[in-house]
């Protein structure tokens, strides 16, 4: 028997996930910030989309330097979001509707306001000193102090911060206020296991694990090879991503996850080596169910910097997907499928770059192409409405994200006079900044899009296009909306489970820069997903691609299946701008 993914059926493979980023979901108490009761009030809206799992991004106590990815207490909820009792009610609300709830596990680092770190930095003898990664300075011949190595933080600057009190540096792969935990120290691992059990015992059904492949660092803490002086953020990954003890640690977590029959997805930047990934996700290794890889979302980054202009080729995108699809399928692994999350811009602007007149069809096309591949689909809040990036005319004062603001401040410092560079950066922020995915969800056509009270100033401005029909109230009423289309796609995936969950994947029309097409095959059942990635109508000849006619239209983004049937019965098929169709062959 081969190690194909077909060999193991599992509820988590059949599930789809809806991601909630609490600050911007729904504000129930008019303080301008989303909260847990706001989420509870919309559980039917989420359920009606046809998802099985809700992933709640960090809502723990936090100074919010990195919007909750800097946790000050894993056992309590931030005041602005609610209480532990509210999360319990949320869990029950999900369960009552047949959905599960995932918590976000952020344990590569904590906040510098966590009690463990406060203790750790207080003295070299403190019992928590070893909970974090402290190293002495290096001094050059002139006696100048330098960090222990050349690793660079993902949010700009050295990854080491000098701490005057005890005269050592601590490691922070993200913000200065996010010190990295020392997983070599057994009490740290025990503390993480306790946190997991605490939330699982409350009924949570698993975890999304933040940068989980960074938890084991090479203990030599060597200088990283400088691949290119213009790409400093890449230098250190060799020594801290997928480190020597990663799988030992994941096996330990896996035992707990298995005990509770959970869903788990690990975020893993810097993995291109699929063999390495396989160790984490292969079915019988009992580590994680799936991971988020970054290849397809890094596609439009500049060569040296995410915020430099990049380009996008459909053949590259198809190539990334094909590689992961086949590799996982043939080796009994599993994919997490996503276009968007709280770290990414809106897919409609990034991948389709559609004019307003095509917004609806382009967002339907993206839903179809993504969710019917092999893997568990993730829908990020607002994606089901076709929400867009921030308006181009917004000024810098509207941007709130530490990653973007650090970049901007560095530009102002380094290049005070280069206004052209500034203008380019500004344009790129509107395309790639994390802020694009973080504007509040648009619920109604009322002021503030119904996210918060009409007279309240929300923590981040609402995209004004809520007034032009991009809002939940309008879309729930309109059977032709993106919201209902997403529900139809997820419903189709469930109805034809054998094909779309367990079927084999073959890319079709590989070299086309205009069409994204693939088949899914399970025993003698076969479906074709065919999408026009352009704003013009185009003709597609099925015979040229080995397709000899369609038995049935399962779903079409322009017409009802019956009405579309005729268009896909002749020798040449015409696809409308951004049209997607799913055919049973
Ligand atoms: C990945 C998270 O998704 C991102 O939002 C965060 O800034 C970093 N990890 C650091 O926790």
Short mmCIF file of C-alpha atoms in Angstrom, two decimals, residues 63 65 110-135 160-172 175-181:
data_model
loop_
_atom_site.label_atom_id
_atom_site.label_comp_id
_atom_site.label_asym_id
_atom_site.label_seq_id
_atom_site.Cartn_x
_atom_site.Cartn_y
_atom_site.Cartn_z
CA UNK A 63 0.20 44.90 26.10
CA UNK A 65 2.61 45.57 21.01
CA UNK A 110 6.02 35.83 25.44
CA UNK A 111 5.52 39.51 26.17
CA UNK A 112 8.26 41.23 28.15
CA UNK A 113 5.41 41.99 30.56
CA UNK A 114 4.89 38.30 31.35
CA UNK A 115 5.74 37.54 34.96
CA UNK A 116 8.26 34.90 33.81
CA UNK A 117 10.25 37.52 31.92
CA UNK A 118 9.99 40.13 34.65
CA UNK A 119 11.53 37.57 37.00
CA UNK A 120 14.04 36.43 34.41
CA UNK A 121 15.44 39.89 33.77
CA UNK A 122 15.53 40.80 37.47
CA UNK A 123 18.81 38.97 38.23
CA UNK A 124 21.13 36.30 36.90
CA UNK A 125 20.29 34.09 39.87
CA UNK A 126 16.55 34.27 39.52
CA UNK A 127 14.92 30.86 39.06
CA UNK A 128 13.34 32.11 35.81
CA UNK A 129 16.65 33.33 34.34
CA UNK A 130 16.94 30.23 32.11
CA UNK A 131 13.39 30.51 30.85
CA UNK A 132 14.65 32.97 28.22
CA UNK A 133 17.76 33.14 26.06
CA UNK A 134 20.38 35.36 27.67
CA UNK A 135 23.90 35.79 26.30
CA UNK A 160 19.21 40.89 20.54
CA UNK A 161 18.38 43.51 23.13
CA UNK A 162 20.89 44.70 25.70
CA UNK A 163 19.54 44.66 29.24
CA UNK A 164 21.42 47.11 31.41
CA UNK A 165 20.35 45.65 34.75
CA UNK A 166 22.09 42.30 34.42
CA UNK A 167 24.50 43.25 31.63
CA UNK A 168 23.43 40.64 29.08
CA UNK A 169 21.52 40.47 25.82
CA UNK A 170 18.24 38.57 25.39
CA UNK A 171 16.98 37.10 22.12
CA UNK A 172 13.78 38.35 20.46
CA UNK A 175 9.67 42.86 18.63
CA UNK A 176 11.98 43.89 21.45
CA UNK A 177 8.97 43.35 23.70
CA UNK A 178 8.65 39.68 22.58
CA UNK A 179 11.53 37.78 24.23
CA UNK A 180 12.05 34.20 22.99
CA UNK A 181 11.47 31.38 25.43
#
